[in-house]
GROMACS .gro file of N, CA and C in nm:
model
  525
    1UNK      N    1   9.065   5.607   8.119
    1UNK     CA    2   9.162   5.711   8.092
    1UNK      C    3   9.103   5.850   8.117
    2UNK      N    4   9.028   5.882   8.065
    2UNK     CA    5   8.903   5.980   8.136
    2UNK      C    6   8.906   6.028   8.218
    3UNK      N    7   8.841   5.929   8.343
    3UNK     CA    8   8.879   5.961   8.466
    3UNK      C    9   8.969   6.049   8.530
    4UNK      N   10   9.078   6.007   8.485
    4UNK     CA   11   9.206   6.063   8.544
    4UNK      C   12   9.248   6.219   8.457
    5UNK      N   13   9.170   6.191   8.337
    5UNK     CA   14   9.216   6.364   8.273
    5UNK      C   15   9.181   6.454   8.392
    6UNK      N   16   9.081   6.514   8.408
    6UNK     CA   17   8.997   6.607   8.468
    6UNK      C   18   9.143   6.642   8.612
    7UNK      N   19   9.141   6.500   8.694
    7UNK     CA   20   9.240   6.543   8.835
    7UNK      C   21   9.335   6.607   8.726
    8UNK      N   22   9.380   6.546   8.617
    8UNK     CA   23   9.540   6.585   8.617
    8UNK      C   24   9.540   6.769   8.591
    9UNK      N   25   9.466   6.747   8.545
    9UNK     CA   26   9.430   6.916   8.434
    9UNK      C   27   9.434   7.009   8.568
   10UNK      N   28   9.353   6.970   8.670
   10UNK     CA   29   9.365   7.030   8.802
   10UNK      C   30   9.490   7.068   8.873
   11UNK      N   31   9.545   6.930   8.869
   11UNK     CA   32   9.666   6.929   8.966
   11UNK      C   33   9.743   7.028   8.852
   12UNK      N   34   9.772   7.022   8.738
   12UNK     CA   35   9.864   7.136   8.634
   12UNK      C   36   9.800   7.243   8.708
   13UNK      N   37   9.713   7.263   8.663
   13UNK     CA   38   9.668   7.439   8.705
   13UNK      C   39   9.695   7.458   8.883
   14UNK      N   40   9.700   7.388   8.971
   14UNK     CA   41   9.706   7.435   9.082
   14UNK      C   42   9.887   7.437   9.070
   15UNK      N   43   9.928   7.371   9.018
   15UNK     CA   44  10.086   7.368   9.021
   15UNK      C   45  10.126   7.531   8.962
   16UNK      N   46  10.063   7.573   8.826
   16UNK     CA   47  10.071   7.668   8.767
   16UNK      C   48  10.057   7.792   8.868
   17UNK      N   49   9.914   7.800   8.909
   17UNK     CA   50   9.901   7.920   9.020
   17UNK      C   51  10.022   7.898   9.154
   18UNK      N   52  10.046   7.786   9.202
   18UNK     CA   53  10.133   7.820   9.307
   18UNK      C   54  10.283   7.878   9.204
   19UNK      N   55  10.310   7.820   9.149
   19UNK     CA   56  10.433   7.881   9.117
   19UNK      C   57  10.438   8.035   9.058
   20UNK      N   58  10.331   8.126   9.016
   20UNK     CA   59  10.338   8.207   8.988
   20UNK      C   60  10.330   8.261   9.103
   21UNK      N   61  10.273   8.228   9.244
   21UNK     CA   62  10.234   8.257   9.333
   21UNK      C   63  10.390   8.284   9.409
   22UNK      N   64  10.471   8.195   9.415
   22UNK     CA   65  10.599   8.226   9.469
   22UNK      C   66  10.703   8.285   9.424
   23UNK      N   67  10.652   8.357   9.302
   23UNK     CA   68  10.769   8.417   9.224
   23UNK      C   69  10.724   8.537   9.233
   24UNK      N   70  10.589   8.607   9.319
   24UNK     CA   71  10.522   8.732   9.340
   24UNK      C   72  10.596   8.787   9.501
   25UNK      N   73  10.637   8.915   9.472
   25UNK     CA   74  10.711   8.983   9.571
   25UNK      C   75  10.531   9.030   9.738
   26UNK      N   76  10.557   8.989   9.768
   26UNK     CA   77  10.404   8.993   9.901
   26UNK      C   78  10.415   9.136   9.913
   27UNK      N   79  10.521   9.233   9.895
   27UNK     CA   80  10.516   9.350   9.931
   27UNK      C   81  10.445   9.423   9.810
   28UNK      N   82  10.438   9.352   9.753
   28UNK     CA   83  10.376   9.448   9.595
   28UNK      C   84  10.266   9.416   9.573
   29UNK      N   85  10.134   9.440   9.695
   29UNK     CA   86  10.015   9.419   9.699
   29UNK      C   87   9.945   9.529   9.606
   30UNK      N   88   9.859   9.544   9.515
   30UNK     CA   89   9.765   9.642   9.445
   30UNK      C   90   9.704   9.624   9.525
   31UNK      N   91   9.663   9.805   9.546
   31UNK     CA   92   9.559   9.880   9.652
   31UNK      C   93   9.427   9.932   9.533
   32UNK      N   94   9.354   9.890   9.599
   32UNK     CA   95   9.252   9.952   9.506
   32UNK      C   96   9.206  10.123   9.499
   33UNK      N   97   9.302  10.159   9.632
   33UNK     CA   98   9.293  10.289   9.617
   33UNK      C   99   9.408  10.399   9.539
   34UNK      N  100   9.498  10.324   9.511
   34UNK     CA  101   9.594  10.417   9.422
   34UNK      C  102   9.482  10.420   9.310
   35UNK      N  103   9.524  10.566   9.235
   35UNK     CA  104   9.446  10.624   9.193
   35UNK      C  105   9.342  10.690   9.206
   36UNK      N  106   9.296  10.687   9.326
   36UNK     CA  107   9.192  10.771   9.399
   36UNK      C  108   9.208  10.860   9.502
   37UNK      N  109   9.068  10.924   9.537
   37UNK     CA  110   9.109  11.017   9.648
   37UNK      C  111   9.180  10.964   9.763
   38UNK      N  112   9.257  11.025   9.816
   38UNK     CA  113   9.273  10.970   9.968
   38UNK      C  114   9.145  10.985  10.048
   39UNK      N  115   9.163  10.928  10.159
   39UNK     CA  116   9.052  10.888  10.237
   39UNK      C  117   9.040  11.010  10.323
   40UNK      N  118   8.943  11.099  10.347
   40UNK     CA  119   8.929  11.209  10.410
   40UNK      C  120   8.948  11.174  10.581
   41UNK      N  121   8.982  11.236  10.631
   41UNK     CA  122   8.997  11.228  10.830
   41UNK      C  123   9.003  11.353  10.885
   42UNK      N  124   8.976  11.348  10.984
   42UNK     CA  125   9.030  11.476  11.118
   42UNK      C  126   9.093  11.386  11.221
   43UNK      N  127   9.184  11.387  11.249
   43UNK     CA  128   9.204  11.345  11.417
   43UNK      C  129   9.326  11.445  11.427
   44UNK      N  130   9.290  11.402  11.576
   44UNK     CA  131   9.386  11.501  11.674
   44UNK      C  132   9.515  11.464  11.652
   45UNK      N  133   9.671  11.547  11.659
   45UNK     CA  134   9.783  11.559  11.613
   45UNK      C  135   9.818  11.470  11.750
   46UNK      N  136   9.894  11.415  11.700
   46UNK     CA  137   9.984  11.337  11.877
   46UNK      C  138   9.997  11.380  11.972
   47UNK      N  139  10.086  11.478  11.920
   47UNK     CA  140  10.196  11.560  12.011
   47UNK      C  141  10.128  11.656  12.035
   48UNK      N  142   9.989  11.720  12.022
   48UNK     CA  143   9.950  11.835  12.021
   48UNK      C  144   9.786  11.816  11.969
   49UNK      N  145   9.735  11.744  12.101
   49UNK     CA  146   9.575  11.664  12.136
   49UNK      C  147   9.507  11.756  12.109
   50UNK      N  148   9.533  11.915  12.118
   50UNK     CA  149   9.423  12.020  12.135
   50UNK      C  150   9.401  12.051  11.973
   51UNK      N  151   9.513  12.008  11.849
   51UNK     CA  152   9.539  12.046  11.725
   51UNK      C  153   9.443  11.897  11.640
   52UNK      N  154   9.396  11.953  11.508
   52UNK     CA  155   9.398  11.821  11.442
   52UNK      C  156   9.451  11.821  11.297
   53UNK      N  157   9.413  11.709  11.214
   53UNK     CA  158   9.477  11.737  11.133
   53UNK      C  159   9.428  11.670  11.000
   54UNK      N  160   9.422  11.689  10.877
   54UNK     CA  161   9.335  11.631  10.793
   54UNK      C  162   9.448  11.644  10.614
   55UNK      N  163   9.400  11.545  10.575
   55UNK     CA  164   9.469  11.580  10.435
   55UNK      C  165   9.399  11.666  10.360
   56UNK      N  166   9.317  11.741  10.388
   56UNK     CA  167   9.264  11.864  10.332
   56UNK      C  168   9.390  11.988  10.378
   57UNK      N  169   9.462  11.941  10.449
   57UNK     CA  170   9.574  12.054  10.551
   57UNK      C  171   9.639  12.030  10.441
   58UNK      N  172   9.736  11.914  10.318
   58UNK     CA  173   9.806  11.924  10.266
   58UNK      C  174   9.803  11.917  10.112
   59UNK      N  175   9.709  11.998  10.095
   59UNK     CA  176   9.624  11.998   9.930
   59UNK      C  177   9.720  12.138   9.887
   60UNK      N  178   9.773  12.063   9.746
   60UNK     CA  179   9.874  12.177   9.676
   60UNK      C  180  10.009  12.094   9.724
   61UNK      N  181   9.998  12.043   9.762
   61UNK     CA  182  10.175  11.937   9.865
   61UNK      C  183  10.175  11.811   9.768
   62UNK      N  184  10.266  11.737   9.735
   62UNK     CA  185  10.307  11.608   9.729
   62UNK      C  186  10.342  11.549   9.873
   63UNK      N  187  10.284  11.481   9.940
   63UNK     CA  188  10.315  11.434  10.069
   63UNK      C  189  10.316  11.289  10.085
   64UNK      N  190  10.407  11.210  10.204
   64UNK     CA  191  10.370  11.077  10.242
   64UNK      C  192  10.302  11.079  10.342
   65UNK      N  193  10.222  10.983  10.356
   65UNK     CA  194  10.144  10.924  10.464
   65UNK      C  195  10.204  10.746  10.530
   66UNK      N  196  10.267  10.770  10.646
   66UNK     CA  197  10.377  10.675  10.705
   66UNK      C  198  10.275  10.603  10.854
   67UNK      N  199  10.218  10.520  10.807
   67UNK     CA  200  10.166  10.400  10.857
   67UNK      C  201  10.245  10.371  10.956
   68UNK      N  202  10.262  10.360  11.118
   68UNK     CA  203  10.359  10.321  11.211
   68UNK      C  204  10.285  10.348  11.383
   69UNK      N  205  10.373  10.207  11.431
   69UNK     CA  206  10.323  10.230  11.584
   69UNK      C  207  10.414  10.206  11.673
   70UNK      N  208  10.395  10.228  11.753
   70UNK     CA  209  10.552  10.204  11.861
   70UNK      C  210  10.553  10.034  11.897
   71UNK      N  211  10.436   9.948  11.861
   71UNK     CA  212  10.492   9.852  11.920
   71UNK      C  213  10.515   9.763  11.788
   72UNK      N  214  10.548   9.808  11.681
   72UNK     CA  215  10.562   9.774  11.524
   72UNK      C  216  10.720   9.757  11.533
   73UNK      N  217  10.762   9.623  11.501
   73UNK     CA  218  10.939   9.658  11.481
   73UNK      C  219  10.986   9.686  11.382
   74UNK      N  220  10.938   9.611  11.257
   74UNK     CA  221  10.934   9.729  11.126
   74UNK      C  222  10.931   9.832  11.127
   75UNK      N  223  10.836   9.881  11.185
   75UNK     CA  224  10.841  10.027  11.233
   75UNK      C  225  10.949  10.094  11.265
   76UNK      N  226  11.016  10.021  11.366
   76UNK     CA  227  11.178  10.020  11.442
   76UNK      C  228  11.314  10.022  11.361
   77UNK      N  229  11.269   9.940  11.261
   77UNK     CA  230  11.388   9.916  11.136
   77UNK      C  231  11.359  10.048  11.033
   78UNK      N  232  11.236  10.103  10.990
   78UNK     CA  233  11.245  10.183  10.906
   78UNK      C  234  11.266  10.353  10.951
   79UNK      N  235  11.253  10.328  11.092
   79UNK     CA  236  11.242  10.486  11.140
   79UNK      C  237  11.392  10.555  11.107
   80UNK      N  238  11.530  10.525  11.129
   80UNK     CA  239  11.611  10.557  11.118
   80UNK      C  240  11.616  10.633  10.940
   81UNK      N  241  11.611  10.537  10.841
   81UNK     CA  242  11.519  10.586  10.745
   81UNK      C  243  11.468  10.703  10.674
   82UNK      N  244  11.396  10.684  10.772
   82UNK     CA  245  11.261  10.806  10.737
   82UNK      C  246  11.317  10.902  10.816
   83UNK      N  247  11.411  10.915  10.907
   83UNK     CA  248  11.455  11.024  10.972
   83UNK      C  249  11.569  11.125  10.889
   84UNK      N  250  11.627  11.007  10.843
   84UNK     CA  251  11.721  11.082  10.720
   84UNK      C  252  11.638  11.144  10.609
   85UNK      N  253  11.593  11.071  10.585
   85UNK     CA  254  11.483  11.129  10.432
   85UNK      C  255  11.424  11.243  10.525
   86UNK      N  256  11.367  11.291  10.595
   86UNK     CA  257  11.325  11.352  10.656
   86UNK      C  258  11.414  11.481  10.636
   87UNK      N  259  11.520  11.489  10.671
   87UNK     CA  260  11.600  11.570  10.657
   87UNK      C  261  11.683  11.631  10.542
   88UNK      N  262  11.635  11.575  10.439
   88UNK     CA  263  11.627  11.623  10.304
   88UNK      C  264  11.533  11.674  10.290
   89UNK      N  265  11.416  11.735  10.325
   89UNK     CA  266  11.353  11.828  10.292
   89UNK      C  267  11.247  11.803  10.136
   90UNK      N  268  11.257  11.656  10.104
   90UNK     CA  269  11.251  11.653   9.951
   90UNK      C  270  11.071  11.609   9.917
   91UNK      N  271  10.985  11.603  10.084
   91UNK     CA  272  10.865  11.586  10.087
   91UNK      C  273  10.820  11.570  10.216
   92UNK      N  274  10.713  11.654  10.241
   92UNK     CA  275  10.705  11.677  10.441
   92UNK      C  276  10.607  11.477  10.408
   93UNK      N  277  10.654  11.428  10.525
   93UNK     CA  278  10.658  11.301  10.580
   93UNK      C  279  10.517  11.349  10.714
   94UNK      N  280  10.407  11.288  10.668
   94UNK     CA  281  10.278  11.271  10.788
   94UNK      C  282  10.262  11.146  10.852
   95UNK      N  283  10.293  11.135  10.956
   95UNK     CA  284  10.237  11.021  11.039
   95UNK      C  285  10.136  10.955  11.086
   96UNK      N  286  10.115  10.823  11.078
   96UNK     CA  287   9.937  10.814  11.132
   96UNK      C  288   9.963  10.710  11.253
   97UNK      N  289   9.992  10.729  11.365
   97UNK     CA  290  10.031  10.723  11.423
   97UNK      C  291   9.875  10.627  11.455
   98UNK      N  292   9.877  10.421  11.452
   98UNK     CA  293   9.788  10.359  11.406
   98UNK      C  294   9.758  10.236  11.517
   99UNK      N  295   9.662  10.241  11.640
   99UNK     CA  296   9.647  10.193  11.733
   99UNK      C  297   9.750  10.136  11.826
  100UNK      N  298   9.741  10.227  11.876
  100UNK     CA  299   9.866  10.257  11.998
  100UNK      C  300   9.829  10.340  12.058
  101UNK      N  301   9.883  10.330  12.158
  101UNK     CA  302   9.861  10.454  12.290
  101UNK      C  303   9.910  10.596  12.266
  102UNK      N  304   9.880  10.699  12.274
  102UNK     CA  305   9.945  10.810  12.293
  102UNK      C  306  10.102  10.848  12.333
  103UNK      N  307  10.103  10.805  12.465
  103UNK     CA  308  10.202  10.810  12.542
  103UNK      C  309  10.318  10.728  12.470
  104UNK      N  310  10.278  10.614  12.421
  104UNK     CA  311  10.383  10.525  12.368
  104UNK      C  312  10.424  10.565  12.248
  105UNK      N  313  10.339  10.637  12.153
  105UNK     CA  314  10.383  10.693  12.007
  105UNK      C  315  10.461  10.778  12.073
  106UNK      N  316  10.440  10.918  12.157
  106UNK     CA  317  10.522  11.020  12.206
  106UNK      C  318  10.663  11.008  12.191
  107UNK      N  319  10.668  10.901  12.336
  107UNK     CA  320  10.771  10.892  12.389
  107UNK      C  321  10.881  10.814  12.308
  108UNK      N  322  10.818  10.693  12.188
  108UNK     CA  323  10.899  10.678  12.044
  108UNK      C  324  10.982  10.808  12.014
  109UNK      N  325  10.876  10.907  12.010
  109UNK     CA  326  10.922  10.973  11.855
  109UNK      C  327  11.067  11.028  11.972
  110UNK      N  328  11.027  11.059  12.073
  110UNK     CA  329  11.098  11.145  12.178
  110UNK      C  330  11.219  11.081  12.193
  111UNK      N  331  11.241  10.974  12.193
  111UNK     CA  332  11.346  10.841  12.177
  111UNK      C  333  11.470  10.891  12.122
  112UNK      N  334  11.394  10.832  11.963
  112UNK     CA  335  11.469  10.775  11.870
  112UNK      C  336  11.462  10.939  11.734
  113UNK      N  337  11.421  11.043  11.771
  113UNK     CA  338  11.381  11.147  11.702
  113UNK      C  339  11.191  11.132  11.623
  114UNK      N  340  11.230  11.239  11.573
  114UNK     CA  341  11.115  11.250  11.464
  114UNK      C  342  11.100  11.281  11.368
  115UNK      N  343  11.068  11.221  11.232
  115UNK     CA  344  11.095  11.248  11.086
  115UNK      C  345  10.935  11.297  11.085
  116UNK      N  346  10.845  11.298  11.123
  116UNK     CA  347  10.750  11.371  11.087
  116UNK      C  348  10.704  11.473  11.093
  117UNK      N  349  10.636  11.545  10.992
  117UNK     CA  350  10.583  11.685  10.987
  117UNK      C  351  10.496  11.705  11.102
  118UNK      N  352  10.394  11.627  11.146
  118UNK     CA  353  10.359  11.563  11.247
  118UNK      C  354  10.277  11.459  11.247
  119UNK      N  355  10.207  11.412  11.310
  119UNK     CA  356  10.202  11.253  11.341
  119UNK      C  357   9.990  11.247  11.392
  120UNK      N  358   9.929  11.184  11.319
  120UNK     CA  359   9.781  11.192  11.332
  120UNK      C  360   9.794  11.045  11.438
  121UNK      N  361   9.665  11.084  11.536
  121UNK     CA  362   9.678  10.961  11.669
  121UNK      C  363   9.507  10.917  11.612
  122UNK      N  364   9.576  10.763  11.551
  122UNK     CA  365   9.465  10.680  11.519
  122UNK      C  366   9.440  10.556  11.630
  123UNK      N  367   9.400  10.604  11.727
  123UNK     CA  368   9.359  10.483  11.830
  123UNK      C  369   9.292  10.436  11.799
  124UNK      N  370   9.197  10.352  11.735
  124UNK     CA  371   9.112  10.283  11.702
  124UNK      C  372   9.107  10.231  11.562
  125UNK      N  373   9.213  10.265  11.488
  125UNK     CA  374   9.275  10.230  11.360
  125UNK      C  375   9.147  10.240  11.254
  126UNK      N  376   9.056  10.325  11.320
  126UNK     CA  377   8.913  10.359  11.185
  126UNK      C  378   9.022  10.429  11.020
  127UNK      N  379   9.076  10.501  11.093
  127UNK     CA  380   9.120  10.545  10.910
  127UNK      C  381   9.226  10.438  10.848
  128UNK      N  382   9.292  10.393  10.966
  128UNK     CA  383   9.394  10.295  10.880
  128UNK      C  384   9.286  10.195  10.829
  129UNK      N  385   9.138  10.143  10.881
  129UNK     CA  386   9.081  10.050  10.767
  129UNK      C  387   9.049  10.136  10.645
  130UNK      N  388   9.032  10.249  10.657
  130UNK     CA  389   8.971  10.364  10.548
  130UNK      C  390   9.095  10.341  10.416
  131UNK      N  391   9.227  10.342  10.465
  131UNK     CA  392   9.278  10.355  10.376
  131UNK      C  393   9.329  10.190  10.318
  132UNK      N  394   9.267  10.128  10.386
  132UNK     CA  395   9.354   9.954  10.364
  132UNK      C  396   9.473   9.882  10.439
  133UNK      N  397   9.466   9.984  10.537
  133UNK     CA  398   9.576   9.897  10.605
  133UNK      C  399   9.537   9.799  10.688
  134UNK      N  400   9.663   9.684  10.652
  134UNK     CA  401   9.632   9.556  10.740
  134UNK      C  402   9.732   9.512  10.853
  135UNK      N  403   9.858   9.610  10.817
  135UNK     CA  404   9.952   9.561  10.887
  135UNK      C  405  10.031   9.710  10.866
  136UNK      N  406  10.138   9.717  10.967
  136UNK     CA  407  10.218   9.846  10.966
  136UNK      C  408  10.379   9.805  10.980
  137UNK      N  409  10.453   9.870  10.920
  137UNK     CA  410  10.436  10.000  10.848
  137UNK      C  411  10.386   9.989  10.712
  138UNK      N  412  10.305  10.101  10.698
  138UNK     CA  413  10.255  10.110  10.532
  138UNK      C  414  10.257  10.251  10.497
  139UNK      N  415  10.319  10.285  10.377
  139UNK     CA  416  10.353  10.415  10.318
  139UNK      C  417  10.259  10.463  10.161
  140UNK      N  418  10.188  10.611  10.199
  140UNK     CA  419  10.139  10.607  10.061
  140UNK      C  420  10.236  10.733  10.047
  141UNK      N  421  10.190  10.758   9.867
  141UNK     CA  422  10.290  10.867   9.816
  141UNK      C  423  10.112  10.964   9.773
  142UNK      N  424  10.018  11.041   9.807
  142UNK     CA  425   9.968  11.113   9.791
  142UNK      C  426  10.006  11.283   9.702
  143UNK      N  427   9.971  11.257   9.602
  143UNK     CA  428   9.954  11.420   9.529
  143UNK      C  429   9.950  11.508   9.565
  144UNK      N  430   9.893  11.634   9.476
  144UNK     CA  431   9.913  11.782   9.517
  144UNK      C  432   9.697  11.768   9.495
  145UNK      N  433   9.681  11.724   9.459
  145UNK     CA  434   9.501  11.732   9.453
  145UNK      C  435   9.459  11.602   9.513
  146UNK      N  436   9.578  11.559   9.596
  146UNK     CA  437   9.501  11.453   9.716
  146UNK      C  438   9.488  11.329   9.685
  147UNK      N  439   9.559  11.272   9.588
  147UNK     CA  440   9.517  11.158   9.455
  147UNK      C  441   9.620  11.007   9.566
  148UNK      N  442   9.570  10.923   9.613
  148UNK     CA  443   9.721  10.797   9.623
  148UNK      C  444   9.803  10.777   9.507
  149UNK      N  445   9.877  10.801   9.490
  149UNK     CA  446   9.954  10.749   9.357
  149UNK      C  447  10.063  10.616   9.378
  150UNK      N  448  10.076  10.648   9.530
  150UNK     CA  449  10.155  10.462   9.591
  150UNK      C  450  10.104  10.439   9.726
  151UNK      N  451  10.122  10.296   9.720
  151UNK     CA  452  10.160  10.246   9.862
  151UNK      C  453  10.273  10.124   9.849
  152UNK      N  454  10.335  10.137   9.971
  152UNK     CA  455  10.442  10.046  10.000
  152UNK      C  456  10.354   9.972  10.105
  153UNK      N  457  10.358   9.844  10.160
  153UNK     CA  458  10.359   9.768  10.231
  153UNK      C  459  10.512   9.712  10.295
  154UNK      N  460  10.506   9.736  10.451
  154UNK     CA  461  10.595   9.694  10.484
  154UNK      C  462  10.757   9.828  10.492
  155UNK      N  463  10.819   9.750  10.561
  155UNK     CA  464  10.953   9.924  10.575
  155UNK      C  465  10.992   9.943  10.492
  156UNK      N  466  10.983  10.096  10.525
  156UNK     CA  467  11.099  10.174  10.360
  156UNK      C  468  11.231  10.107  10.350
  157UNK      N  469  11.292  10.082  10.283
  157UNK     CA  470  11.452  10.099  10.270
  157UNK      C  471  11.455  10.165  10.215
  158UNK      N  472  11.646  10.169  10.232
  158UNK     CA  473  11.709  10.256  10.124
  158UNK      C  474  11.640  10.233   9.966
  159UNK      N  475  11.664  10.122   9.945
  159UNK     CA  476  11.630  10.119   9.790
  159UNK      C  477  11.479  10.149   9.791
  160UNK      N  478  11.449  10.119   9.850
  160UNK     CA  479  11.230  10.167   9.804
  160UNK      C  480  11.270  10.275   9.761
  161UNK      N  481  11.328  10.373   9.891
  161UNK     CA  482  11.365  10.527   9.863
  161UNK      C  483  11.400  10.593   9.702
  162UNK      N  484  11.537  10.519   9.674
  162UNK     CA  485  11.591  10.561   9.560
  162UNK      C  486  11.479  10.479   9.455
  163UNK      N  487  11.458  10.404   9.435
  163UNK     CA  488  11.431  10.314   9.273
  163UNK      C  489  11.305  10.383   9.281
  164UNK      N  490  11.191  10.349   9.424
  164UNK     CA  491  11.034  10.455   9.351
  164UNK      C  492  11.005  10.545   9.414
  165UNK      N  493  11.019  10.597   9.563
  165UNK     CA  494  10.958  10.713   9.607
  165UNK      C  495  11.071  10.814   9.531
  166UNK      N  496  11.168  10.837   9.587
  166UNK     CA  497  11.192  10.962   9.530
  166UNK      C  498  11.148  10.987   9.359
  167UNK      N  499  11.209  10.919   9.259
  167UNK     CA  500  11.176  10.903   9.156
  167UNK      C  501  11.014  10.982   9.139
  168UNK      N  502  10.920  10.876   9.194
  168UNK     CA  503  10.776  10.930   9.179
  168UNK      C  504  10.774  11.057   9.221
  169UNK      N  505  10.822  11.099   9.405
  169UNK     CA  506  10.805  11.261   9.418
  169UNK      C  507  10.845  11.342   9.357
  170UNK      N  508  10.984  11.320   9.252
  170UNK     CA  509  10.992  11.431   9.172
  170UNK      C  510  10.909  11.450   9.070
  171UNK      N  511  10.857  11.325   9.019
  171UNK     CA  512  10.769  11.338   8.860
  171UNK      C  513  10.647  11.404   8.908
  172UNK      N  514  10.579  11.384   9.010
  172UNK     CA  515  10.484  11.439   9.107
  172UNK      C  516  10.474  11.599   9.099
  173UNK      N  517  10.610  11.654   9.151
  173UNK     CA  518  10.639  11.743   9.233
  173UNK      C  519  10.642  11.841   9.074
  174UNK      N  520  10.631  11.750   8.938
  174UNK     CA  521  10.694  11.841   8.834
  174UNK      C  522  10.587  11.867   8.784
  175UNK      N  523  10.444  11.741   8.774
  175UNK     CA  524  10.321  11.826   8.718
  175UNK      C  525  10.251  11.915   8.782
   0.00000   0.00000   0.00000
């Protein structure tokens, strides 16, 4: 009888972890960097190779940082999006524009418009590992002293919008 305790006790607990496991939303990954500094950078602006650009540029701001590449279709689904929010005025929107070609981020934004304040060209995706990204689109909600206070994994929607970013940018925007 023995014997067989030990498997069973196993097989419960692996039953236990998977099912908690499928009742967990994949988009609601903990970053080990909310709560910390953002990850310092310079790179050159997209649209404007001779410019660069650093989150030291937006210290005193509540700002997002919008994870996206032109050959991302998520990307594709959330831009419309972020173009509207954009146009509320309710937090300048930075791009990190995250291994992809130049020409191909451009001619996106040139497309389909542009919701960004402007757009950092990460060819070699060094800061997107800096900040944890594994996949795009990924959105943080960064402070006024530079702090992550979110990330989204995966496209904005409408509802991300309403239920936590805006919500957070105003509580943000109030201390």
């Amino acid at each position: 009888m023995k014997r067989f305790l030990l498997p069973l006790i196993a097989f419960v607990a692996l039953v236990v972890f998977l099912g908690v496991g499928l009742h967990r939303d994949p988009r609601e990954v903990p970053s080990p960097l909310v709560g910390k500094p953002a990850p310092n950078f310079s790179l050159t602006q997209l649209q404007a190779p001779e410019k660069t650009i650093s989150p030291k540029d937006m210290e005193g701001k509540v700002w997002l940082l919008n994870v996206w590449a032109s050959w991302c279709v998520a990307c594709r689904e959330e831009h419309p999006i972020l173009l509207d929010f954009s146009k509320l005025g309710v937090v300048p929107i930075v791009g990190l524009n995250y291994k992809d070609g130049r020409k191909e981020g451009v001619d996106l934004l040139q497309q389909f418009g542009d919701p960004y304040q402007l757009s950092a060209f990460d060819a070699d995706g060094r800061v997107g590992i800096d900040y944890g990204v594994y996949g795009v689109p990924e959105t943080f909600v960064i402070d006024k002293r530079g702090v992550i206070r979110y990330k989204h994994i995966g496209p904005v929607t409408p509802e991300v919008l309403s239920d936590k970013l805006i919500p957070l940018i105003k509580e943000l925007n109030r201390a």
